[in-house]
Tab-separated table of C-alpha atoms in Angstrom:
chain	number	residue	atom	x	y	z
V	26	UNK	CA	73.789	-96.045	-29.360
V	27	UNK	CA	71.235	-93.433	-29.108
V	28	UNK	CA	72.000	-90.106	-28.090
V	29	UNK	CA	69.986	-88.934	-24.995
V	30	UNK	CA	68.457	-86.350	-27.390
V	31	UNK	CA	66.786	-89.403	-29.662
V	32	UNK	CA	65.289	-90.659	-26.440
V	33	UNK	CA	63.763	-87.709	-25.190
V	34	UNK	CA	62.109	-87.118	-28.599
V	35	UNK	CA	60.929	-90.594	-28.430
V	36	UNK	CA	59.705	-90.241	-24.699
V	37	UNK	CA	57.936	-86.861	-25.758
V	38	UNK	CA	56.616	-87.636	-29.367
V	39	UNK	CA	53.474	-87.481	-30.559
V	40	UNK	CA	53.344	-91.025	-32.032
V	41	UNK	CA	54.994	-94.028	-29.719
V	42	UNK	CA	54.664	-97.749	-30.658
V	43	UNK	CA	53.442	-99.940	-27.881
V	44	UNK	CA	56.066	-102.644	-26.682
V	45	UNK	CA	53.803	-105.356	-28.328
V	46	UNK	CA	53.991	-103.430	-31.627
V	47	UNK	CA	50.581	-102.700	-31.639
V	48	UNK	CA	50.839	-98.929	-32.484
V	49	UNK	CA	48.842	-97.556	-29.750
V	50	UNK	CA	48.859	-93.558	-30.083
V	51	UNK	CA	49.852	-91.255	-27.531
V	52	UNK	CA	48.963	-87.712	-27.199
V	53	UNK	CA	52.101	-84.648	-27.182
V	54	UNK	CA	51.970	-85.109	-23.724
V	55	UNK	CA	52.111	-88.809	-23.560
V	56	UNK	CA	48.381	-89.824	-22.860
V	57	UNK	CA	47.103	-92.383	-24.385
V	58	UNK	CA	43.844	-91.688	-26.701
V	59	UNK	CA	41.408	-93.837	-24.640
V	60	UNK	CA	42.610	-91.930	-21.312
V	61	UNK	CA	41.975	-88.525	-22.737
V	62	UNK	CA	38.570	-89.681	-24.085
V	63	UNK	CA	37.515	-90.880	-20.652
V	64	UNK	CA	38.342	-87.617	-19.353
V	65	UNK	CA	36.316	-85.922	-22.294
V	66	UNK	CA	33.546	-87.950	-21.784
V	67	UNK	CA	31.892	-86.621	-18.871
V	68	UNK	CA	32.075	-82.890	-20.370
V	69	UNK	CA	30.757	-84.430	-23.712
V	70	UNK	CA	27.713	-85.671	-22.171
V	71	UNK	CA	26.755	-82.407	-20.187
V	72	UNK	CA	27.612	-80.646	-23.087
V	73	UNK	CA	25.136	-82.389	-25.001
V	74	UNK	CA	22.494	-82.618	-22.573
V	75	UNK	CA	22.746	-78.782	-21.262
V	76	UNK	CA	23.396	-77.333	-24.974
V	77	UNK	CA	22.952	-79.529	-27.789
V	78	UNK	CA	19.775	-81.179	-26.925
V	79	UNK	CA	17.771	-77.912	-25.629
V	80	UNK	CA	18.889	-76.354	-29.148
V	81	UNK	CA	17.656	-79.047	-30.860
V	82	UNK	CA	14.562	-79.460	-29.122
V	83	UNK	CA	14.020	-75.715	-29.461
V	84	UNK	CA	14.274	-75.825	-33.044
V	85	UNK	CA	11.893	-78.946	-33.101
V	86	UNK	CA	9.344	-77.183	-30.857
V	87	UNK	CA	9.443	-74.028	-32.986
V	88	UNK	CA	7.431	-75.854	-35.566
V	89	UNK	CA	4.476	-76.781	-33.481
V	90	UNK	CA	1.608	-74.823	-32.100
V	91	UNK	CA	0.884	-73.483	-28.855
V	92	UNK	CA	-0.116	-77.045	-27.419
V	93	UNK	CA	2.718	-78.856	-29.344
V	94	UNK	CA	0.505	-81.483	-31.116
V	95	UNK	CA	-0.206	-79.881	-34.227
V	96	UNK	CA	2.382	-79.026	-36.820
V	97	UNK	CA	2.395	-75.293	-37.410
V	98	UNK	CA	5.489	-75.172	-40.080
V	99	UNK	CA	6.800	-71.705	-40.556
V	100	UNK	CA	3.692	-70.248	-38.776
V	101	UNK	CA	5.727	-69.197	-35.584
V	102	UNK	CA	8.514	-67.635	-37.436
V	103	UNK	CA	5.860	-65.711	-39.584
V	104	UNK	CA	4.162	-64.396	-36.624
V	105	UNK	CA	7.651	-63.350	-35.234
V	106	UNK	CA	7.719	-60.595	-38.257
V	107	UNK	CA	4.081	-59.888	-38.184
V	108	UNK	CA	3.180	-59.550	-34.413
V	109	UNK	CA	3.735	-55.467	-33.562
V	110	UNK	CA	5.137	-56.425	-29.979
V	111	UNK	CA	7.941	-58.747	-31.259
V	112	UNK	CA	8.478	-56.436	-34.320
V	113	UNK	CA	9.456	-53.823	-31.538
V	114	UNK	CA	11.546	-56.133	-29.962
V	115	UNK	CA	13.428	-56.787	-33.269
V	116	UNK	CA	13.722	-53.455	-33.874
V	117	UNK	CA	15.116	-52.478	-30.389
V	118	UNK	CA	17.314	-55.091	-30.789
V	119	UNK	CA	18.829	-53.659	-33.979
V	120	UNK	CA	19.303	-50.460	-31.925
V	121	UNK	CA	20.961	-52.202	-29.238
V	122	UNK	CA	23.405	-54.025	-31.624
V	123	UNK	CA	24.303	-50.925	-33.371
V	124	UNK	CA	24.458	-48.376	-30.589
V	125	UNK	CA	25.601	-50.010	-27.397
V	126	UNK	CA	28.568	-51.808	-28.673
V	127	UNK	CA	29.749	-48.877	-30.682
V	128	UNK	CA	29.323	-46.228	-27.972
V	129	UNK	CA	30.966	-48.760	-25.538
V	130	UNK	CA	33.832	-49.294	-27.461
V	131	UNK	CA	34.431	-45.694	-28.260
V	132	UNK	CA	34.082	-44.635	-24.606
V	133	UNK	CA	36.483	-47.438	-23.544
V	134	UNK	CA	38.909	-46.160	-26.431
V	135	UNK	CA	38.613	-42.438	-24.798
V	136	UNK	CA	39.132	-43.593	-21.590
V	137	UNK	CA	42.263	-45.662	-22.236
V	138	UNK	CA	44.141	-42.861	-24.102
V	139	UNK	CA	43.295	-40.327	-21.886
V	140	UNK	CA	44.064	-41.986	-18.642
V	141	UNK	CA	47.290	-42.725	-19.865
V	142	UNK	CA	48.210	-39.169	-19.908
V	143	UNK	CA	47.214	-38.303	-16.090
V	144	UNK	CA	48.928	-39.244	-12.987
V	145	UNK	CA	45.675	-40.488	-11.156
V	146	UNK	CA	44.768	-42.541	-14.490
V	147	UNK	CA	44.831	-46.122	-12.486
V	148	UNK	CA	42.494	-44.465	-9.832
V	149	UNK	CA	40.243	-43.528	-12.820
V	150	UNK	CA	40.031	-47.090	-14.406
V	151	UNK	CA	39.582	-48.485	-11.109
V	152	UNK	CA	36.256	-46.226	-10.791
V	153	UNK	CA	35.264	-46.747	-14.028
V	154	UNK	CA	35.550	-50.557	-13.933
V	155	UNK	CA	33.999	-50.964	-10.455
V	156	UNK	CA	30.585	-51.168	-11.960
V	157	UNK	CA	31.138	-54.376	-13.684
V	158	UNK	CA	31.413	-55.908	-10.070
V	159	UNK	CA	27.378	-55.139	-9.896
V	160	UNK	CA	25.131	-57.489	-11.069
V	161	UNK	CA	22.764	-56.503	-13.745
V	162	UNK	CA	19.779	-57.198	-11.380
V	163	UNK	CA	21.336	-54.417	-8.956
V	164	UNK	CA	22.233	-51.765	-11.640
V	165	UNK	CA	18.636	-52.403	-13.046
V	166	UNK	CA	17.697	-51.138	-9.403
V	167	UNK	CA	20.011	-48.528	-9.077
V	168	UNK	CA	19.122	-47.213	-12.728
V	169	UNK	CA	15.342	-47.316	-11.876
V	170	UNK	CA	15.714	-45.111	-8.972
V	171	UNK	CA	18.339	-42.600	-11.215
V	172	UNK	CA	15.731	-42.406	-13.528
V	173	UNK	CA	12.755	-41.900	-11.359
V	174	UNK	CA	10.329	-38.754	-12.596
V	175	UNK	CA	10.376	-37.072	-9.164
V	176	UNK	CA	13.670	-34.723	-8.964
V	177	UNK	CA	13.327	-35.242	-5.151
V	178	UNK	CA	14.144	-39.144	-5.999
V	179	UNK	CA	15.861	-39.470	-9.252
V	180	UNK	CA	19.170	-38.231	-9.632
V	181	UNK	CA	18.831	-37.806	-13.274
V	182	UNK	CA	15.993	-35.512	-12.964
V	183	UNK	CA	17.651	-33.609	-10.126
V	184	UNK	CA	20.398	-32.468	-12.083
V	185	UNK	CA	18.225	-31.884	-15.057
V	186	UNK	CA	15.943	-29.956	-13.107
V	187	UNK	CA	18.903	-27.641	-11.290
V	188	UNK	CA	20.401	-26.988	-14.719
V	189	UNK	CA	16.968	-25.895	-16.177
V	190	UNK	CA	16.080	-23.664	-13.155
V	191	UNK	CA	19.575	-21.986	-13.002
V	192	UNK	CA	18.227	-20.694	-16.785
V	193	UNK	CA	14.381	-20.688	-16.667
V	194	UNK	CA	12.813	-19.805	-13.354
V	195	UNK	CA	9.668	-21.608	-12.480
V	196	UNK	CA	6.293	-19.634	-11.891
V	197	UNK	CA	5.543	-17.498	-8.955
V	198	UNK	CA	2.016	-19.238	-8.170
V	199	UNK	CA	1.508	-22.641	-9.994
V	200	UNK	CA	-1.935	-24.238	-9.841
V	201	UNK	CA	-3.392	-20.963	-8.885
V	202	UNK	CA	-7.120	-20.471	-10.291
V	203	UNK	CA	-9.970	-18.350	-9.537
V	204	UNK	CA	-13.295	-19.807	-7.597
V	205	UNK	CA	-16.385	-21.223	-9.244
V	206	UNK	CA	-18.124	-17.649	-8.547
V	207	UNK	CA	-15.577	-15.086	-9.542
V	208	UNK	CA	-15.023	-12.068	-11.703
V	209	UNK	CA	-12.450	-13.916	-13.637
V	210	UNK	CA	-12.641	-16.273	-16.656
V	211	UNK	CA	-10.146	-18.731	-18.452
V	212	UNK	CA	-8.554	-17.363	-21.555
V	213	UNK	CA	-6.341	-18.973	-24.067
V	214	UNK	CA	-2.881	-20.649	-23.079
V	215	UNK	CA	-3.894	-21.019	-19.073
V	216	UNK	CA	-4.333	-17.251	-18.635
V	217	UNK	CA	-7.350	-15.536	-16.759
V	218	UNK	CA	-9.155	-12.413	-17.816
V	219	UNK	CA	-11.683	-10.347	-16.225
V	220	UNK	CA	-15.117	-10.872	-17.442
V	221	UNK	CA	-15.773	-7.348	-18.105
V	222	UNK	CA	-13.677	-4.333	-19.358
V	223	UNK	CA	-12.461	-2.248	-15.848
V	224	UNK	CA	-13.244	1.236	-15.401
V	225	UNK	CA	-11.461	3.885	-13.549
V	226	UNK	CA	-12.996	4.753	-10.097
V	227	UNK	CA	-13.707	1.346	-9.634
V	228	UNK	CA	-11.079	-0.861	-7.852
V	229	UNK	CA	-10.775	-4.559	-9.544
V	230	UNK	CA	-10.848	-7.566	-7.345
V	231	UNK	CA	-8.633	-10.513	-8.635
V	232	UNK	CA	-9.340	-13.301	-6.150
V	233	UNK	CA	-7.338	-16.660	-6.871
V	234	UNK	CA	-7.213	-19.818	-4.727
V	235	UNK	CA	-5.032	-23.035	-5.042
V	236	UNK	CA	-1.673	-21.335	-4.144
V	237	UNK	CA	0.114	-23.895	-1.721
V	238	UNK	CA	1.331	-22.177	1.525
V	239	UNK	CA	5.116	-23.155	0.776
V	240	UNK	CA	4.780	-21.270	-2.677
V	241	UNK	CA	3.376	-18.010	-1.343
V	242	UNK	CA	6.130	-15.231	-1.102
V	243	UNK	CA	7.744	-15.095	2.291
V	244	UNK	CA	7.431	-11.526	2.510
V	245	UNK	CA	3.991	-11.160	1.246
V	246	UNK	CA	1.639	-9.090	3.946
V	247	UNK	CA	-2.083	-9.057	4.553
V	248	UNK	CA	-4.180	-7.963	1.656
V	249	UNK	CA	-5.877	-4.802	1.677
V	250	UNK	CA	-8.406	-3.389	-0.594
V	251	UNK	CA	-7.121	-1.006	-3.065
V	252	UNK	CA	-8.507	2.495	-3.047
V	253	UNK	CA	-10.268	4.121	-6.163
V	254	UNK	CA	-8.076	6.597	-7.976
V	255	UNK	CA	-9.271	9.696	-8.983
V	256	UNK	CA	-6.886	10.544	-11.808
V	257	UNK	CA	-8.115	7.846	-14.087
V	258	UNK	CA	-5.919	5.315	-12.855
V	259	UNK	CA	-7.084	1.781	-12.455
V	260	UNK	CA	-6.677	0.087	-9.109
V	261	UNK	CA	-7.104	-3.424	-7.799
V	262	UNK	CA	-6.096	-5.911	-5.411
V	263	UNK	CA	-4.903	-9.651	-6.321
V	264	UNK	CA	-5.058	-11.872	-3.025
V	265	UNK	CA	-5.371	-15.416	-1.907
V	266	UNK	CA	-9.109	-15.600	-1.154
V	267	UNK	CA	-8.838	-18.523	1.566
V	268	UNK	CA	-9.095	-18.066	5.281
V	269	UNK	CA	-7.219	-20.616	7.400
V	270	UNK	CA	-9.929	-22.778	9.634
V	271	UNK	CA	-12.575	-21.504	7.271
V	272	UNK	CA	-15.150	-18.605	7.074
V	273	UNK	CA	-14.553	-15.428	5.425
V	274	UNK	CA	-16.614	-13.948	2.295
V	275	UNK	CA	-16.172	-15.132	-1.113
V	276	UNK	CA	-14.736	-12.646	-3.475
V	277	UNK	CA	-14.016	-9.871	-0.709
V	278	UNK	CA	-10.522	-9.372	1.061
V	279	UNK	CA	-11.051	-10.726	4.660
V	280	UNK	CA	-8.335	-10.261	7.499
V	281	UNK	CA	-5.452	-12.599	6.897
V	282	UNK	CA	-5.628	-13.144	3.888
V	283	UNK	CA	-2.429	-12.607	2.041
V	284	UNK	CA	-1.574	-10.469	-0.982
V	285	UNK	CA	-0.099	-12.496	-4.251
V	286	UNK	CA	3.212	-10.452	-4.224
V	287	UNK	CA	5.030	-10.268	-7.734
V	288	UNK	CA	1.861	-11.434	-9.562
V	289	UNK	CA	1.874	-10.010	-13.257
V	290	UNK	CA	-1.406	-8.101	-14.489
V	291	UNK	CA	-1.504	-6.891	-17.966
V	292	UNK	CA	-4.275	-4.492	-19.382
V	293	UNK	CA	-5.351	-5.724	-22.947
V	294	UNK	CA	-7.283	-3.587	-25.485
V	295	UNK	CA	-7.979	-5.355	-28.861
V	296	UNK	CA	-5.728	-8.015	-28.375
V	297	UNK	CA	-2.753	-5.681	-27.635
V	298	UNK	CA	-1.419	-5.186	-24.142
V	299	UNK	CA	-1.506	-1.256	-23.355
V	300	UNK	CA	-0.424	-1.410	-19.830
V	301	UNK	CA	1.377	-3.849	-17.266
V	302	UNK	CA	1.557	-3.668	-13.441
V	303	UNK	CA	2.957	-6.066	-10.661
V	304	UNK	CA	1.035	-6.483	-7.425
V	305	UNK	CA	2.848	-5.309	-4.099
V	306	UNK	CA	3.648	-7.207	-1.119
V	307	UNK	CA	-0.355	-6.653	-0.004
V	308	UNK	CA	-1.624	-7.724	-3.214
V	309	UNK	CA	-2.466	-3.973	-4.611
V	310	UNK	CA	-1.254	-2.652	-8.328
V	311	UNK	CA	-1.972	0.406	-10.181
V	312	UNK	CA	-2.386	0.612	-14.025
V	313	UNK	CA	-2.258	4.081	-15.773
V	314	UNK	CA	-5.270	5.555	-17.487
V	315	UNK	CA	-4.715	3.946	-20.591
V	316	UNK	CA	-5.863	0.792	-19.131
V	317	UNK	CA	-9.455	2.453	-18.904
V	318	UNK	CA	-11.953	0.181	-20.981
V	319	UNK	CA	-9.639	-2.637	-21.148
V	320	UNK	CA	-9.604	-5.921	-20.082
V	321	UNK	CA	-7.430	-7.050	-17.057
V	322	UNK	CA	-5.267	-10.557	-17.937
V	323	UNK	CA	-3.473	-12.493	-15.814
V	324	UNK	CA	-0.853	-14.387	-17.894
V	325	UNK	CA	-0.137	-17.853	-17.991
V	326	UNK	CA	3.298	-17.080	-17.017
V	327	UNK	CA	2.121	-16.565	-13.447
V	328	UNK	CA	0.430	-20.251	-13.456
V	329	UNK	CA	3.340	-22.302	-15.218
V	330	UNK	CA	3.897	-25.583	-13.121
V	331	UNK	CA	7.346	-26.194	-11.851
V	332	UNK	CA	9.690	-28.099	-14.420
V	333	UNK	CA	9.830	-31.632	-13.064
V	334	UNK	CA	12.179	-32.884	-15.243
V	335	UNK	CA	11.920	-35.644	-18.214
V	336	UNK	CA	10.467	-38.750	-18.021
V	337	UNK	CA	13.299	-41.060	-18.930
V	338	UNK	CA	11.057	-44.012	-18.580
V	339	UNK	CA	8.676	-43.080	-20.820
V	340	UNK	CA	7.861	-44.420	-24.491
V	341	UNK	CA	10.160	-42.191	-26.295
V	342	UNK	CA	13.261	-42.329	-24.190
V	343	UNK	CA	12.876	-45.835	-22.382
V	344	UNK	CA	15.413	-47.541	-24.707
V	345	UNK	CA	18.335	-44.938	-24.765
V	346	UNK	CA	17.966	-44.580	-20.819
V	347	UNK	CA	18.279	-48.425	-20.433
V	348	UNK	CA	21.327	-48.163	-22.886
V	349	UNK	CA	22.810	-45.708	-21.018
V	350	UNK	CA	22.467	-47.794	-17.852
V	351	UNK	CA	24.420	-50.477	-19.901
V	352	UNK	CA	27.115	-48.114	-20.893
V	353	UNK	CA	27.775	-47.192	-17.212
V	354	UNK	CA	28.419	-51.151	-16.763
V	355	UNK	CA	30.408	-52.056	-19.718
V	356	UNK	CA	32.381	-48.837	-20.625
V	357	UNK	CA	34.933	-49.984	-17.806
V	358	UNK	CA	35.146	-53.638	-19.601
V	359	UNK	CA	35.878	-52.164	-23.008
V	360	UNK	CA	38.381	-49.641	-21.318
V	361	UNK	CA	40.637	-52.329	-19.620
V	362	UNK	CA	40.729	-54.494	-22.678
V	363	UNK	CA	41.877	-51.414	-24.716
V	364	UNK	CA	44.433	-50.288	-22.254
V	365	UNK	CA	45.905	-53.876	-22.262
V	366	UNK	CA	46.554	-53.644	-26.014
V	367	UNK	CA	47.616	-49.865	-25.556
V	368	UNK	CA	50.209	-51.035	-23.316
V	369	UNK	CA	51.717	-53.193	-25.990
V	370	UNK	CA	51.891	-50.544	-28.892
V	371	UNK	CA	55.291	-49.725	-29.625
V	372	UNK	CA	56.312	-46.148	-28.137
V	373	UNK	CA	59.116	-45.797	-30.969
V	374	UNK	CA	55.805	-45.652	-33.750
V	375	UNK	CA	54.248	-43.153	-31.854
V	376	UNK	CA	57.639	-41.014	-31.162
V	377	UNK	CA	58.435	-41.225	-34.974
V	378	UNK	CA	55.116	-40.152	-35.904
V	379	UNK	CA	55.444	-37.168	-33.572
V	380	UNK	CA	59.134	-36.488	-34.958
V	381	UNK	CA	57.637	-36.495	-38.357
V	382	UNK	CA	55.313	-33.355	-37.450
V	383	UNK	CA	52.194	-35.547	-36.741
V	384	UNK	CA	50.025	-33.835	-34.240
V	385	UNK	CA	48.199	-35.674	-31.282
V	386	UNK	CA	44.972	-36.057	-33.489
V	387	UNK	CA	46.798	-37.609	-36.435
V	388	UNK	CA	48.873	-39.919	-33.922
V	389	UNK	CA	45.624	-41.170	-32.400
V	390	UNK	CA	43.910	-41.660	-35.645
V	391	UNK	CA	46.201	-42.850	-37.964
V	392	UNK	CA	48.940	-44.576	-35.797
V	393	UNK	CA	47.040	-45.607	-32.714
V	394	UNK	CA	43.779	-46.737	-33.595
V	395	UNK	CA	45.173	-48.855	-36.798
V	396	UNK	CA	47.339	-50.634	-34.058
V	397	UNK	CA	44.540	-51.292	-31.651
V	398	UNK	CA	42.501	-52.336	-34.460
V	399	UNK	CA	42.467	-56.332	-33.286
V	400	UNK	CA	41.784	-55.537	-29.472
V	401	UNK	CA	38.810	-53.037	-30.518
V	402	UNK	CA	37.242	-55.901	-32.963
V	403	UNK	CA	37.386	-58.347	-29.790
V	404	UNK	CA	35.872	-55.780	-27.785
V	405	UNK	CA	33.410	-54.706	-30.371
V	406	UNK	CA	32.500	-58.181	-31.141
V	407	UNK	CA	32.016	-59.559	-27.430
V	408	UNK	CA	29.735	-56.540	-26.588
V	409	UNK	CA	27.558	-57.153	-29.696
V	410	UNK	CA	27.109	-60.925	-28.485
V	411	UNK	CA	26.443	-59.518	-24.937
V	412	UNK	CA	23.618	-57.055	-26.023
V	413	UNK	CA	21.807	-59.662	-28.348
V	414	UNK	CA	20.753	-61.434	-25.098
V	415	UNK	CA	20.122	-58.469	-22.796
V	416	UNK	CA	17.547	-58.988	-20.825
V	417	UNK	CA	17.902	-58.177	-17.136
V	418	UNK	CA	18.150	-54.371	-17.315
V	419	UNK	CA	15.470	-54.058	-19.671
V	420	UNK	CA	13.126	-56.256	-17.384
V	421	UNK	CA	13.753	-54.359	-14.212
V	422	UNK	CA	14.397	-50.734	-15.504
V	423	UNK	CA	11.273	-50.311	-17.947
V	424	UNK	CA	8.200	-49.751	-15.803
V	425	UNK	CA	4.921	-52.050	-16.954
V	426	UNK	CA	3.402	-49.230	-18.790
V	427	UNK	CA	6.795	-48.597	-21.055
V	428	UNK	CA	7.877	-52.242	-21.152
V	429	UNK	CA	6.313	-52.870	-24.764
V	430	UNK	CA	8.169	-50.041	-26.134
V	431	UNK	CA	11.566	-51.341	-24.431
V	432	UNK	CA	10.976	-54.758	-25.447
V	433	UNK	CA	13.857	-56.761	-26.574
V	434	UNK	CA	14.035	-60.335	-28.072
V	435	UNK	CA	15.366	-62.086	-24.824
V	436	UNK	CA	12.587	-60.266	-22.653
V	437	UNK	CA	9.949	-61.315	-25.221
V	438	UNK	CA	11.369	-65.016	-25.538
V	439	UNK	CA	10.648	-64.773	-21.565
V	440	UNK	CA	7.382	-63.576	-22.015
V	441	UNK	CA	6.119	-65.709	-24.910
V	442	UNK	CA	7.530	-68.782	-23.022
V	443	UNK	CA	6.743	-68.266	-19.286
V	444	UNK	CA	4.146	-65.269	-19.714
V	445	UNK	CA	0.466	-65.182	-18.772
V	446	UNK	CA	-0.308	-66.032	-22.365
V	447	UNK	CA	2.564	-68.290	-23.360
V	448	UNK	CA	3.128	-69.736	-26.793
V	449	UNK	CA	5.967	-72.036	-26.360
V	450	UNK	CA	6.155	-72.888	-30.277
V	451	UNK	CA	6.591	-68.752	-30.388
V	452	UNK	CA	9.178	-68.652	-27.650
V	453	UNK	CA	11.160	-71.469	-29.261
V	454	UNK	CA	11.127	-69.690	-32.780
V	455	UNK	CA	12.273	-66.475	-31.144
V	456	UNK	CA	15.176	-68.660	-29.178
V	457	UNK	CA	16.002	-70.116	-32.752
V	458	UNK	CA	16.339	-66.764	-33.991
V	459	UNK	CA	18.375	-65.308	-31.304
V	460	UNK	CA	20.921	-68.166	-31.957
V	461	UNK	CA	20.927	-67.468	-35.816
V	462	UNK	CA	21.617	-64.072	-35.128
V	463	UNK	CA	24.697	-65.001	-32.743
V	464	UNK	CA	26.009	-67.417	-35.357
V	465	UNK	CA	27.656	-64.771	-37.781
V	466	UNK	CA	29.146	-62.866	-35.123
V	467	UNK	CA	30.728	-65.988	-33.363
V	468	UNK	CA	32.097	-67.105	-36.868
V	469	UNK	CA	33.507	-63.774	-37.448
V	470	UNK	CA	35.219	-63.965	-34.092
V	471	UNK	CA	36.532	-67.733	-34.514
V	472	UNK	CA	37.919	-66.724	-38.054
V	473	UNK	CA	39.619	-63.667	-36.555
V	474	UNK	CA	41.085	-65.800	-33.636
V	475	UNK	CA	42.482	-68.314	-36.061
V	476	UNK	CA	43.907	-65.931	-38.453
V	477	UNK	CA	45.865	-64.245	-35.410
V	478	UNK	CA	47.044	-67.520	-34.320
V	479	UNK	CA	48.615	-68.295	-37.894
V	480	UNK	CA	50.583	-65.054	-37.486
């Protein structure tokens, strides 16, 4: 007589003999192996057709030339490490793999730890994680606008220019310059000087053009010719030598032409500034008698171009700028995973460390981080795999003039395979190289998962 437990064990056992004694094997759930194989077959066929075959064919094609008819041996792989454009892609990929996952994980850890201490932490996590809902294409378009050079369109430069102009005011008359026939000549550094030394009793004209109407001081008045001084002083007028609607006399003060209020004038003798003055609202100025026989100079500070921000998408900053957009998207992913791991950390250990006299930094560094090490490894490895195949952001954000400087392997794979000068042999070699780079990271991840499972 068999017990109910024995009957249940036979019904659910991993191996149950068939009625005919043929020894048909069943799985843990009682499913015949043949039935299981039948269900797995379509998935295996698709896996072979969509994964195994393309990998094998790419490896095979990487040993042939552009046309695919001639055997090239390792020539395509040699080209990867000798072609300057592809070498740039390899170097940029190395920067991506080192910087992006590390910074994203660090930001995620910081956000996860700090949001536990504030009442509105959940709302903050939602805001930080929200970019994950945006596609890479949309994020690329957003940051292409964010990094616009024009501060009126690009948010990054609007903020940067605002901060800069708070501490460093731009010049009053950018792009101002003399006419072709004028009493001034260019000097070193963008300044202008009089062609001849000035003398007391002879008013000095300093006519300029090229000042936009919106840059003229609002309280500037019509210019007037300065009277000659009888006490040895140097007088003169600095004005905008331009009459609206045309007309007027060149290098002479005409009715309606405004004075250049606030423009700085220096008297220079033997390379040394002996006197300075600032033009009044009507453009007139006066220098002491020490300026007699000096050369008058309009310093370059009068004409400095307004600060227009940073060229974020230029050759030197395009890769860090794109990495910044990647961090905006993926820091939320890291934060959510790390926050889940942090929620599982025993609070007793943290309290015990505090009771033993550890400060918050010591608790974080010696207790929290070691306990979160498995989660941090998952996040870091996942992001490393992700950045190895980064393509969308680089393709969308980097302008054509800087795309070679921002190049990465996935983008170069696309350009080599489908560009105007396509070389499928090199493209296949790049694909194989990407696969070889991913394999060690995947092997580490699988081994770590198995080790965690055994525990």
